mmCIF file of N, CA and C in Angstrom:
data_model
loop_
_atom_site.group_PDB
_atom_site.id
_atom_site.type_symbol
_atom_site.label_atom_id
_atom_site.label_comp_id
_atom_site.label_asym_id
_atom_site.label_seq_id
_atom_site.Cartn_x
_atom_site.Cartn_y
_atom_site.Cartn_z
ATOM 1 N N UNK A 29 -18.235 27.047 -7.289
ATOM 2 C CA UNK A 29 -16.965 27.738 -7.282
ATOM 3 C C UNK A 29 -16.466 27.840 -5.841
ATOM 4 N N UNK A 30 -15.179 27.612 -5.651
ATOM 5 C CA UNK A 30 -14.588 27.676 -4.315
ATOM 6 C C UNK A 30 -14.528 29.119 -3.838
ATOM 7 N N UNK A 31 -14.615 29.275 -2.537
ATOM 8 C CA UNK A 31 -14.619 30.601 -1.939
ATOM 9 C C UNK A 31 -13.532 30.722 -0.891
ATOM 10 N N UNK A 32 -12.484 31.419 -1.213
ATOM 11 C CA UNK A 32 -11.469 31.758 -0.214
ATOM 12 C C UNK A 32 -10.650 30.595 0.296
ATOM 13 N N UNK A 33 -9.535 30.877 0.947
ATOM 14 C CA UNK A 33 -8.708 29.825 1.543
ATOM 15 C C UNK A 33 -9.364 29.289 2.810
ATOM 16 N N UNK A 34 -8.893 28.138 3.232
ATOM 17 C CA UNK A 34 -9.469 27.529 4.424
ATOM 18 C C UNK A 34 -8.399 26.818 5.222
ATOM 19 N N UNK A 35 -8.558 26.826 6.536
ATOM 20 C CA UNK A 35 -7.707 26.032 7.417
ATOM 21 C C UNK A 35 -8.121 24.575 7.302
ATOM 22 N N UNK A 36 -7.234 23.683 7.728
ATOM 23 C CA UNK A 36 -7.481 22.259 7.622
ATOM 24 C C UNK A 36 -7.382 21.608 8.989
ATOM 25 N N UNK A 37 -8.359 20.754 9.302
ATOM 26 C CA UNK A 37 -8.244 19.919 10.494
ATOM 27 C C UNK A 37 -8.262 18.466 10.035
ATOM 28 N N UNK A 38 -7.633 17.611 10.841
ATOM 29 C CA UNK A 38 -7.460 16.207 10.484
ATOM 30 C C UNK A 38 -8.158 15.332 11.525
ATOM 31 N N UNK A 39 -8.835 14.285 11.035
ATOM 32 C CA UNK A 39 -9.503 13.313 11.895
ATOM 33 C C UNK A 39 -9.116 11.925 11.381
ATOM 34 N N UNK A 40 -8.549 11.087 12.234
ATOM 35 C CA UNK A 40 -8.129 9.748 11.821
ATOM 36 C C UNK A 40 -8.918 8.696 12.590
ATOM 37 N N UNK A 41 -9.220 7.594 11.913
ATOM 38 C CA UNK A 41 -9.937 6.513 12.570
ATOM 39 C C UNK A 41 -9.588 5.187 11.917
ATOM 40 N N UNK A 42 -9.840 4.127 12.654
ATOM 41 C CA UNK A 42 -9.666 2.766 12.143
ATOM 42 C C UNK A 42 -10.980 2.024 12.305
ATOM 43 N N UNK A 43 -11.437 1.451 11.199
ATOM 44 C CA UNK A 43 -12.656 0.650 11.229
ATOM 45 C C UNK A 43 -12.271 -0.824 11.306
ATOM 46 N N UNK A 44 -13.084 -1.599 11.989
ATOM 47 C CA UNK A 44 -12.792 -3.006 12.282
ATOM 48 C C UNK A 44 -13.554 -3.936 11.354
ATOM 49 N N UNK A 45 -13.172 -5.220 11.344
ATOM 50 C CA UNK A 45 -13.863 -6.197 10.508
ATOM 51 C C UNK A 45 -15.376 -6.163 10.715
ATOM 52 N N UNK A 46 -16.097 -6.199 9.584
ATOM 53 C CA UNK A 46 -17.550 -6.218 9.618
ATOM 54 C C UNK A 46 -18.207 -4.855 9.575
ATOM 55 N N UNK A 47 -17.483 -3.791 9.893
ATOM 56 C CA UNK A 47 -18.082 -2.459 9.849
ATOM 57 C C UNK A 47 -18.279 -2.023 8.392
ATOM 58 N N UNK A 48 -19.319 -1.245 8.142
ATOM 59 C CA UNK A 48 -19.588 -0.716 6.809
ATOM 60 C C UNK A 48 -18.961 0.664 6.729
ATOM 61 N N UNK A 49 -18.106 0.897 5.741
ATOM 62 C CA UNK A 49 -17.290 2.103 5.688
ATOM 63 C C UNK A 49 -18.115 3.366 5.486
ATOM 64 N N UNK A 50 -18.975 3.411 4.470
ATOM 65 C CA UNK A 50 -19.710 4.646 4.169
ATOM 66 C C UNK A 50 -20.558 5.103 5.342
ATOM 67 N N UNK A 51 -21.360 4.218 5.910
ATOM 68 C CA UNK A 51 -22.225 4.619 7.031
ATOM 69 C C UNK A 51 -21.392 5.004 8.248
ATOM 70 N N UNK A 52 -20.268 4.320 8.471
ATOM 71 C CA UNK A 52 -19.392 4.665 9.596
ATOM 72 C C UNK A 52 -18.803 6.056 9.425
ATOM 73 N N UNK A 53 -18.368 6.396 8.214
ATOM 74 C CA UNK A 53 -17.805 7.727 7.968
ATOM 75 C C UNK A 53 -18.866 8.813 8.109
ATOM 76 N N UNK A 54 -20.070 8.547 7.605
ATOM 77 C CA UNK A 54 -21.142 9.541 7.739
ATOM 78 C C UNK A 54 -21.513 9.754 9.204
ATOM 79 N N UNK A 55 -21.427 8.702 10.006
ATOM 80 C CA UNK A 55 -21.701 8.827 11.446
ATOM 81 C C UNK A 55 -20.642 9.711 12.108
ATOM 82 N N UNK A 56 -19.367 9.541 11.744
ATOM 83 C CA UNK A 56 -18.291 10.381 12.287
ATOM 84 C C UNK A 56 -18.511 11.841 11.891
ATOM 85 N N UNK A 57 -18.862 12.069 10.632
ATOM 86 C CA UNK A 57 -19.118 13.428 10.145
ATOM 87 C C UNK A 57 -20.247 14.068 10.949
ATOM 88 N N UNK A 58 -21.295 13.306 11.196
ATOM 89 C CA UNK A 58 -22.434 13.818 11.964
ATOM 90 C C UNK A 58 -22.053 14.075 13.421
ATOM 91 N N UNK A 59 -21.380 13.122 14.053
ATOM 92 C CA UNK A 59 -21.008 13.264 15.465
ATOM 93 C C UNK A 59 -20.059 14.436 15.695
ATOM 94 N N UNK A 60 -19.132 14.649 14.766
ATOM 95 C CA UNK A 60 -18.152 15.727 14.913
ATOM 96 C C UNK A 60 -18.628 17.040 14.285
ATOM 97 N N UNK A 61 -19.824 16.987 13.687
ATOM 98 C CA UNK A 61 -20.440 18.169 13.045
ATOM 99 C C UNK A 61 -19.510 18.809 12.014
ATOM 100 N N UNK A 62 -18.921 17.967 11.191
ATOM 101 C CA UNK A 62 -18.010 18.450 10.158
ATOM 102 C C UNK A 62 -18.825 19.081 9.029
ATOM 103 N N UNK A 63 -18.405 20.236 8.564
ATOM 104 C CA UNK A 63 -19.156 20.990 7.553
ATOM 105 C C UNK A 63 -18.613 20.809 6.141
ATOM 106 N N UNK A 64 -17.314 20.536 6.011
ATOM 107 C CA UNK A 64 -16.703 20.365 4.689
ATOM 108 C C UNK A 64 -15.671 19.243 4.748
ATOM 109 N N UNK A 65 -16.131 18.001 5.018
ATOM 110 C CA UNK A 65 -15.214 16.872 5.175
ATOM 111 C C UNK A 65 -14.899 16.188 3.843
ATOM 112 N N UNK A 66 -13.705 15.630 3.774
ATOM 113 C CA UNK A 66 -13.285 14.888 2.596
ATOM 114 C C UNK A 66 -12.270 13.837 3.033
ATOM 115 N N UNK A 67 -12.063 12.844 2.193
ATOM 116 C CA UNK A 67 -11.128 11.775 2.513
ATOM 117 C C UNK A 67 -9.740 12.150 2.014
ATOM 118 N N UNK A 68 -8.780 12.144 2.935
ATOM 119 C CA UNK A 68 -7.385 12.373 2.567
ATOM 120 C C UNK A 68 -6.736 11.068 2.107
ATOM 121 N N UNK A 69 -6.968 9.989 2.852
ATOM 122 C CA UNK A 69 -6.408 8.696 2.484
ATOM 123 C C UNK A 69 -7.176 7.573 3.174
ATOM 124 N N UNK A 70 -7.087 6.401 2.582
ATOM 125 C CA UNK A 70 -7.691 5.210 3.181
ATOM 126 C C UNK A 70 -6.931 3.994 2.677
ATOM 127 N N UNK A 71 -6.544 3.121 3.601
ATOM 128 C CA UNK A 71 -5.988 1.818 3.244
ATOM 129 C C UNK A 71 -6.738 0.770 4.038
ATOM 130 N N UNK A 72 -6.873 -0.397 3.444
ATOM 131 C CA UNK A 72 -7.580 -1.472 4.126
ATOM 132 C C UNK A 72 -8.103 -2.467 3.125
ATOM 133 N N UNK A 73 -9.114 -3.219 3.552
ATOM 134 C CA UNK A 73 -9.676 -4.252 2.691
ATOM 135 C C UNK A 73 -11.167 -4.412 2.978
ATOM 136 N N UNK A 74 -11.883 -4.925 1.971
ATOM 137 C CA UNK A 74 -13.327 -5.148 2.099
ATOM 138 C C UNK A 74 -13.681 -6.536 1.575
ATOM 139 N N UNK A 75 -14.848 -7.006 2.007
ATOM 140 C CA UNK A 75 -15.371 -8.284 1.513
ATOM 141 C C UNK A 75 -16.580 -8.087 0.608
ATOM 142 N N UNK A 76 -17.117 -6.879 0.588
ATOM 143 C CA UNK A 76 -18.280 -6.566 -0.250
ATOM 144 C C UNK A 76 -18.177 -5.117 -0.694
ATOM 145 N N UNK A 77 -18.837 -4.814 -1.807
ATOM 146 C CA UNK A 77 -18.941 -3.433 -2.275
ATOM 147 C C UNK A 77 -20.061 -3.349 -3.298
ATOM 148 N N UNK A 78 -20.792 -2.236 -3.276
ATOM 149 C CA UNK A 78 -21.781 -1.937 -4.310
ATOM 150 C C UNK A 78 -21.366 -0.628 -4.949
ATOM 151 N N UNK A 79 -21.117 -0.682 -6.268
ATOM 152 C CA UNK A 79 -20.592 0.463 -7.000
ATOM 153 C C UNK A 79 -21.464 0.785 -8.210
ATOM 154 N N UNK A 80 -21.606 2.078 -8.483
ATOM 155 C CA UNK A 80 -22.234 2.524 -9.724
ATOM 156 C C UNK A 80 -21.105 2.794 -10.707
ATOM 157 N N UNK A 81 -21.242 2.293 -11.918
ATOM 158 C CA UNK A 81 -20.184 2.407 -12.910
ATOM 159 C C UNK A 81 -20.276 3.710 -13.703
ATOM 160 N N UNK A 82 -19.222 3.999 -14.457
ATOM 161 C CA UNK A 82 -19.080 5.272 -15.155
ATOM 162 C C UNK A 82 -20.142 5.494 -16.223
ATOM 163 N N UNK A 83 -20.754 4.465 -16.747
ATOM 164 C CA UNK A 83 -21.735 4.628 -17.813
ATOM 165 C C UNK A 83 -23.108 5.066 -17.306
ATOM 166 N N UNK A 84 -23.292 5.127 -16.000
ATOM 167 C CA UNK A 84 -24.594 5.481 -15.424
ATOM 168 C C UNK A 84 -24.914 6.945 -15.703
ATOM 169 N N UNK A 85 -26.201 7.191 -15.914
ATOM 170 C CA UNK A 85 -26.715 8.554 -16.060
ATOM 171 C C UNK A 85 -27.906 8.696 -15.138
ATOM 172 N N UNK A 86 -28.439 9.918 -15.029
ATOM 173 C CA UNK A 86 -29.609 10.122 -14.177
ATOM 174 C C UNK A 86 -30.786 9.288 -14.664
ATOM 175 N N UNK A 87 -30.868 9.056 -15.978
ATOM 176 C CA UNK A 87 -31.954 8.253 -16.539
ATOM 177 C C UNK A 87 -31.662 6.771 -16.575
ATOM 178 N N UNK A 88 -30.404 6.366 -16.398
ATOM 179 C CA UNK A 88 -29.999 4.972 -16.435
ATOM 180 C C UNK A 88 -29.086 4.693 -15.249
ATOM 181 N N UNK A 89 -29.684 4.435 -14.119
ATOM 182 C CA UNK A 89 -28.896 4.188 -12.906
ATOM 183 C C UNK A 89 -28.683 2.698 -12.667
ATOM 184 N N UNK A 90 -28.966 1.863 -13.671
ATOM 185 C CA UNK A 90 -28.826 0.410 -13.516
ATOM 186 C C UNK A 90 -27.413 -0.084 -13.718
ATOM 187 N N UNK A 91 -26.475 0.805 -13.987
ATOM 188 C CA UNK A 91 -25.077 0.424 -14.194
ATOM 189 C C UNK A 91 -24.422 0.212 -12.824
ATOM 190 N N UNK A 92 -24.814 -0.849 -12.137
ATOM 191 C CA UNK A 92 -24.374 -1.127 -10.770
ATOM 192 C C UNK A 92 -23.786 -2.527 -10.710
ATOM 193 N N UNK A 93 -22.695 -2.665 -9.937
ATOM 194 C CA UNK A 93 -22.141 -3.992 -9.690
ATOM 195 C C UNK A 93 -22.097 -4.249 -8.185
ATOM 196 N N UNK A 94 -22.322 -5.499 -7.819
ATOM 197 C CA UNK A 94 -22.236 -5.957 -6.427
ATOM 198 C C UNK A 94 -21.062 -6.920 -6.355
ATOM 199 N N UNK A 95 -20.058 -6.553 -5.597
ATOM 200 C CA UNK A 95 -18.859 -7.374 -5.477
ATOM 201 C C UNK A 95 -18.866 -8.138 -4.160
ATOM 202 N N UNK A 96 -18.391 -9.367 -4.211
ATOM 203 C CA UNK A 96 -18.180 -10.162 -2.999
ATOM 204 C C UNK A 96 -16.863 -10.894 -3.152
ATOM 205 N N UNK A 97 -16.090 -10.922 -2.101
ATOM 206 C CA UNK A 97 -14.769 -11.533 -2.120
ATOM 207 C C UNK A 97 -13.843 -10.685 -1.273
ATOM 208 N N UNK A 98 -12.559 -10.906 -1.417
ATOM 209 C CA UNK A 98 -11.589 -10.127 -0.660
ATOM 210 C C UNK A 98 -10.894 -9.159 -1.605
ATOM 211 N N UNK A 99 -10.994 -7.873 -1.262
ATOM 212 C CA UNK A 99 -10.441 -6.813 -2.093
ATOM 213 C C UNK A 99 -9.618 -5.854 -1.242
ATOM 214 N N UNK A 100 -8.468 -5.458 -1.771
ATOM 215 C CA UNK A 100 -7.674 -4.398 -1.144
ATOM 216 C C UNK A 100 -8.216 -3.056 -1.614
ATOM 217 N N UNK A 101 -8.299 -2.095 -0.710
ATOM 218 C CA UNK A 101 -8.665 -0.732 -1.087
ATOM 219 C C UNK A 101 -7.402 -0.076 -1.637
ATOM 220 N N UNK A 102 -7.391 0.195 -2.929
ATOM 221 C CA UNK A 102 -6.261 0.831 -3.583
ATOM 222 C C UNK A 102 -6.393 2.346 -3.460
ATOM 223 N N UNK A 103 -7.627 2.833 -3.507
ATOM 224 C CA UNK A 103 -7.884 4.262 -3.390
ATOM 225 C C UNK A 103 -9.325 4.472 -2.956
ATOM 226 N N UNK A 104 -9.539 5.462 -2.113
ATOM 227 C CA UNK A 104 -10.874 5.907 -1.737
ATOM 228 C C UNK A 104 -10.790 7.421 -1.629
ATOM 229 N N UNK A 105 -11.572 8.110 -2.447
ATOM 230 C CA UNK A 105 -11.528 9.574 -2.482
ATOM 231 C C UNK A 105 -12.947 10.127 -2.515
ATOM 232 N N UNK A 106 -13.088 11.393 -2.103
ATOM 233 C CA UNK A 106 -14.366 12.055 -2.243
ATOM 234 C C UNK A 106 -14.696 12.974 -1.099
ATOM 235 N N UNK A 107 -15.882 13.549 -1.201
ATOM 236 C CA UNK A 107 -16.401 14.457 -0.184
ATOM 237 C C UNK A 107 -17.479 13.741 0.612
ATOM 238 N N UNK A 108 -17.591 14.131 1.868
ATOM 239 C CA UNK A 108 -18.551 13.505 2.782
ATOM 240 C C UNK A 108 -19.459 14.587 3.361
ATOM 241 N N UNK A 109 -20.653 14.612 2.916
ATOM 242 C CA UNK A 109 -21.670 15.422 3.558
ATOM 243 C C UNK A 109 -22.920 14.557 3.549
ATOM 244 N N UNK A 110 -24.090 15.112 3.729
ATOM 245 C CA UNK A 110 -25.275 14.257 3.842
ATOM 246 C C UNK A 110 -25.457 13.360 2.619
ATOM 247 N N UNK A 111 -25.040 13.841 1.453
ATOM 248 C CA UNK A 111 -25.042 13.016 0.252
ATOM 249 C C UNK A 111 -23.590 12.852 -0.168
ATOM 250 N N UNK A 112 -22.912 11.916 0.444
ATOM 251 C CA UNK A 112 -21.490 11.696 0.193
ATOM 252 C C UNK A 112 -21.258 11.366 -1.281
ATOM 253 N N UNK A 113 -20.112 11.784 -1.773
ATOM 254 C CA UNK A 113 -19.716 11.468 -3.146
ATOM 255 C C UNK A 113 -18.330 10.850 -3.082
ATOM 256 N N UNK A 114 -18.313 9.515 -3.074
ATOM 257 C CA UNK A 114 -17.058 8.770 -2.937
ATOM 258 C C UNK A 114 -16.831 7.880 -4.152
ATOM 259 N N UNK A 115 -15.571 7.784 -4.569
ATOM 260 C CA UNK A 115 -15.152 6.838 -5.595
ATOM 261 C C UNK A 115 -14.099 5.934 -4.976
ATOM 262 N N UNK A 116 -14.142 4.660 -5.359
ATOM 263 C CA UNK A 116 -13.209 3.686 -4.811
ATOM 264 C C UNK A 116 -12.590 2.873 -5.939
ATOM 265 N N UNK A 117 -11.358 2.447 -5.717
ATOM 266 C CA UNK A 117 -10.686 1.501 -6.594
ATOM 267 C C UNK A 117 -10.282 0.321 -5.725
ATOM 268 N N UNK A 118 -10.668 -0.883 -6.150
ATOM 269 C CA UNK A 118 -10.407 -2.098 -5.401
ATOM 270 C C UNK A 118 -9.580 -3.062 -6.245
ATOM 271 N N UNK A 119 -8.671 -3.798 -5.608
ATOM 272 C CA UNK A 119 -7.866 -4.806 -6.285
ATOM 273 C C UNK A 119 -8.225 -6.190 -5.744
ATOM 274 N N UNK A 120 -8.427 -7.140 -6.662
ATOM 275 C CA UNK A 120 -8.768 -8.501 -6.245
ATOM 276 C C UNK A 120 -7.500 -9.317 -5.961
ATOM 277 N N UNK A 121 -7.666 -10.613 -5.724
ATOM 278 C CA UNK A 121 -6.538 -11.472 -5.333
ATOM 279 C C UNK A 121 -5.482 -11.605 -6.419
ATOM 280 N N UNK A 122 -5.826 -11.247 -7.664
ATOM 281 C CA UNK A 122 -4.861 -11.288 -8.758
ATOM 282 C C UNK A 122 -4.305 -9.905 -9.087
ATOM 283 N N UNK A 123 -4.733 -8.906 -8.316
ATOM 284 C CA UNK A 123 -4.275 -7.546 -8.548
ATOM 285 C C UNK A 123 -5.065 -6.791 -9.595
ATOM 286 N N UNK A 124 -6.109 -7.402 -10.135
ATOM 287 C CA UNK A 124 -6.961 -6.722 -11.110
ATOM 288 C C UNK A 124 -7.826 -5.717 -10.367
ATOM 289 N N UNK A 125 -7.999 -4.543 -10.972
ATOM 290 C CA UNK A 125 -8.732 -3.483 -10.295
ATOM 291 C C UNK A 125 -10.089 -3.223 -10.931
ATOM 292 N N UNK A 126 -10.972 -2.730 -10.096
ATOM 293 C CA UNK A 126 -12.291 -2.278 -10.511
ATOM 294 C C UNK A 126 -12.602 -1.053 -9.666
ATOM 295 N N UNK A 127 -13.323 -0.120 -10.232
ATOM 296 C CA UNK A 127 -13.646 1.075 -9.464
ATOM 297 C C UNK A 127 -14.971 1.656 -9.886
ATOM 298 N N UNK A 128 -15.461 2.575 -9.056
ATOM 299 C CA UNK A 128 -16.707 3.249 -9.360
ATOM 300 C C UNK A 128 -17.160 4.125 -8.211
ATOM 301 N N UNK A 129 -18.369 4.627 -8.369
ATOM 302 C CA UNK A 129 -19.022 5.482 -7.377
ATOM 303 C C UNK A 129 -19.575 4.588 -6.267
ATOM 304 N N UNK A 130 -19.224 4.884 -5.034
ATOM 305 C CA UNK A 130 -19.649 4.057 -3.895
ATOM 306 C C UNK A 130 -21.135 4.264 -3.615
ATOM 307 N N UNK A 131 -21.881 3.153 -3.667
ATOM 308 C CA UNK A 131 -23.287 3.190 -3.257
ATOM 309 C C UNK A 131 -23.460 2.645 -1.849
ATOM 310 N N UNK A 132 -22.518 1.824 -1.396
ATOM 311 C CA UNK A 132 -22.590 1.280 -0.038
ATOM 312 C C UNK A 132 -22.063 -0.140 0.007
ATOM 313 N N UNK A 133 -22.415 -0.836 1.068
ATOM 314 C CA UNK A 133 -22.003 -2.224 1.281
ATOM 315 C C UNK A 133 -20.493 -2.403 1.296
ATOM 316 N N UNK A 134 -19.751 -1.393 1.731
ATOM 317 C CA UNK A 134 -18.292 -1.528 1.851
ATOM 318 C C UNK A 134 -17.986 -2.153 3.205
ATOM 319 N N UNK A 135 -18.049 -3.466 3.257
ATOM 320 C CA UNK A 135 -17.844 -4.179 4.518
ATOM 321 C C UNK A 135 -16.364 -4.466 4.722
ATOM 322 N N UNK A 136 -15.826 -4.000 5.850
ATOM 323 C CA UNK A 136 -14.407 -4.150 6.155
ATOM 324 C C UNK A 136 -14.055 -5.625 6.340
ATOM 325 N N UNK A 137 -12.942 -6.045 5.716
ATOM 326 C CA UNK A 137 -12.418 -7.398 5.895
ATOM 327 C C UNK A 137 -11.474 -7.425 7.091
ATOM 328 N N UNK A 138 -10.301 -6.807 6.985
ATOM 329 C CA UNK A 138 -9.367 -6.797 8.113
ATOM 330 C C UNK A 138 -9.317 -5.447 8.816
ATOM 331 N N UNK A 139 -9.267 -4.383 8.048
ATOM 332 C CA UNK A 139 -9.185 -3.040 8.619
ATOM 333 C C UNK A 139 -9.506 -2.015 7.543
ATOM 334 N N UNK A 140 -9.834 -0.822 7.962
ATOM 335 C CA UNK A 140 -9.881 0.348 7.080
ATOM 336 C C UNK A 140 -9.354 1.502 7.917
ATOM 337 N N UNK A 141 -8.188 1.979 7.530
ATOM 338 C CA UNK A 141 -7.551 3.111 8.212
ATOM 339 C C UNK A 141 -7.846 4.345 7.377
ATOM 340 N N UNK A 142 -8.620 5.252 7.948
ATOM 341 C CA UNK A 142 -9.114 6.405 7.183
ATOM 342 C C UNK A 142 -8.648 7.692 7.843
ATOM 343 N N UNK A 143 -8.151 8.607 7.019
ATOM 344 C CA UNK A 143 -7.805 9.941 7.487
ATOM 345 C C UNK A 143 -8.718 10.920 6.752
ATOM 346 N N UNK A 144 -9.516 11.641 7.541
ATOM 347 C CA UNK A 144 -10.428 12.645 7.002
ATOM 348 C C UNK A 144 -9.835 14.025 7.188
ATOM 349 N N UNK A 145 -10.102 14.887 6.246
ATOM 350 C CA UNK A 145 -9.758 16.289 6.385
ATOM 351 C C UNK A 145 -11.035 17.099 6.431
ATOM 352 N N UNK A 146 -10.965 18.262 7.046
ATOM 353 C CA UNK A 146 -12.095 19.189 7.008
ATOM 354 C C UNK A 146 -11.567 20.577 6.676
ATOM 355 N N UNK A 147 -12.154 21.161 5.638
ATOM 356 C CA UNK A 147 -11.859 22.546 5.297
ATOM 357 C C UNK A 147 -12.691 23.397 6.254
ATOM 358 N N UNK A 148 -12.035 23.962 7.256
ATOM 359 C CA UNK A 148 -12.747 24.585 8.370
ATOM 360 C C UNK A 148 -13.528 25.842 8.015
ATOM 361 N N UNK A 149 -13.187 26.502 6.921
ATOM 362 C CA UNK A 149 -13.886 27.735 6.556
ATOM 363 C C UNK A 149 -14.845 27.536 5.390
ATOM 364 N N UNK A 150 -15.129 26.286 5.071
ATOM 365 C CA UNK A 150 -16.033 25.991 3.964
ATOM 366 C C UNK A 150 -17.213 25.167 4.435
ATOM 367 N N UNK A 151 -18.252 25.154 3.621
ATOM 368 C CA UNK A 151 -19.455 24.355 3.866
ATOM 369 C C UNK A 151 -19.752 23.611 2.570
ATOM 370 N N UNK A 152 -19.876 22.272 2.640
ATOM 371 C CA UNK A 152 -20.235 21.466 1.477
ATOM 372 C C UNK A 152 -21.724 21.158 1.530
ATOM 373 N N UNK A 153 -22.396 21.381 0.430
ATOM 374 C CA UNK A 153 -23.796 21.006 0.257
ATOM 375 C C UNK A 153 -23.938 20.403 -1.127
ATOM 376 N N UNK A 154 -25.088 19.832 -1.401
ATOM 377 C CA UNK A 154 -25.364 19.280 -2.736
ATOM 378 C C UNK A 154 -26.696 19.839 -3.220
ATOM 379 N N UNK A 155 -26.704 20.203 -4.496
ATOM 380 C CA UNK A 155 -27.927 20.681 -5.146
ATOM 381 C C UNK A 155 -28.055 19.973 -6.484
ATOM 382 N N UNK A 156 -29.300 19.714 -6.859
ATOM 383 C CA UNK A 156 -29.563 19.047 -8.126
ATOM 384 C C UNK A 156 -29.071 19.930 -9.270
ATOM 385 N N UNK A 157 -28.312 19.331 -10.161
ATOM 386 C CA UNK A 157 -27.804 20.027 -11.342
ATOM 387 C C UNK A 157 -28.615 19.557 -12.539
ATOM 388 N N UNK A 158 -29.365 20.457 -13.183
ATOM 389 C CA UNK A 158 -30.208 20.029 -14.310
ATOM 390 C C UNK A 158 -29.402 19.518 -15.503
ATOM 391 N N UNK A 159 -28.137 19.891 -15.600
ATOM 392 C CA UNK A 159 -27.309 19.430 -16.709
ATOM 393 C C UNK A 159 -26.850 17.987 -16.526
ATOM 394 N N UNK A 160 -26.539 17.589 -15.284
ATOM 395 C CA UNK A 160 -26.061 16.226 -15.051
ATOM 396 C C UNK A 160 -27.168 15.293 -14.566
ATOM 397 N N UNK A 161 -28.203 15.859 -13.943
ATOM 398 C CA UNK A 161 -29.265 15.042 -13.370
ATOM 399 C C UNK A 161 -28.912 14.461 -12.014
ATOM 400 N N UNK A 162 -27.784 14.874 -11.458
ATOM 401 C CA UNK A 162 -27.347 14.389 -10.154
ATOM 402 C C UNK A 162 -27.191 15.558 -9.188
ATOM 403 N N UNK A 163 -27.289 15.305 -7.867
ATOM 404 C CA UNK A 163 -26.968 16.358 -6.897
ATOM 405 C C UNK A 163 -25.455 16.605 -6.925
ATOM 406 N N UNK A 164 -25.052 17.823 -7.209
ATOM 407 C CA UNK A 164 -23.634 18.152 -7.353
ATOM 408 C C UNK A 164 -23.168 19.060 -6.220
ATOM 409 N N UNK A 165 -21.863 19.054 -5.995
ATOM 410 C CA UNK A 165 -21.251 19.795 -4.892
ATOM 411 C C UNK A 165 -21.423 21.302 -5.051
ATOM 412 N N UNK A 166 -21.817 21.938 -3.965
ATOM 413 C CA UNK A 166 -21.878 23.392 -3.861
ATOM 414 C C UNK A 166 -20.989 23.752 -2.675
ATOM 415 N N UNK A 167 -20.057 24.679 -2.901
ATOM 416 C CA UNK A 167 -19.112 25.073 -1.862
ATOM 417 C C UNK A 167 -19.426 26.494 -1.440
ATOM 418 N N UNK A 168 -19.556 26.697 -0.133
ATOM 419 C CA UNK A 168 -19.814 28.037 0.407
ATOM 420 C C UNK A 168 -18.730 28.378 1.420
ATOM 421 N N UNK A 169 -18.420 29.658 1.535
ATOM 422 C CA UNK A 169 -17.441 30.145 2.487
ATOM 423 C C UNK A 169 -18.112 30.334 3.843
ATOM 424 N N UNK A 170 -17.467 29.865 4.910
ATOM 425 C CA UNK A 170 -17.930 30.066 6.289
ATOM 426 C C UNK A 170 -16.871 30.893 6.986
ATOM 427 N N UNK A 171 -17.188 32.118 7.367
ATOM 428 C CA UNK A 171 -16.190 32.912 8.106
ATOM 429 C C UNK A 171 -15.805 32.192 9.388
ATOM 430 N N UNK A 172 -14.571 32.399 9.807
ATOM 431 C CA UNK A 172 -14.108 31.792 11.069
ATOM 432 C C UNK A 172 -14.940 32.280 12.228
ATOM 433 N N UNK A 173 -15.293 31.322 13.094
ATOM 434 C CA UNK A 173 -16.068 31.679 14.288
ATOM 435 C C UNK A 173 -15.128 32.262 15.325
ATOM 436 N N UNK A 174 -15.594 33.312 16.009
ATOM 437 C CA UNK A 174 -14.721 33.925 17.019
ATOM 438 C C UNK A 174 -15.111 33.503 18.402
#
C-alpha cells in the first residue's frame, strides 16, 4: 500500500549502441542512490532482448523468449530497485509487437533515451509474496531529510 504523497525528481540519460539497458539503469540507480526509481519514458531500439511471457508462473518460469534482430522500443515501464520489475513492448521491421517481463539482454541498437523518475519520499523494496510466488513491490514512506 502506498504511503503519503511524494516529491518527484527527474534523471535523464542516453544509452549508446551496444550498451545493455537493464544493467545500465541499475548502475545509474546505484550510483545516484535512488530509493524509489521508476521509468517515466524510453524511446530507442534494441538488437536483442530476453523476455518472460505472461503465462509464466513461479513453478513454470520456462515461458521465455530470446529475440534477435532490430526492434523499436514502443514502451518500457516499471520500477527499478535491486530486483527491477520492467515490462517492454517491442516492434519489429513490420510493426508487429511483442512484449513481456524484461529478463535482460536489452542491447541498444542506435540509442535508448530514458527518463527516470524518483519518488523522493518513498522507498521501493521487494518481498516474496506467497500468493504469486514472485518478489513483489513493497512501498514504504521515507520522511524528508532535513
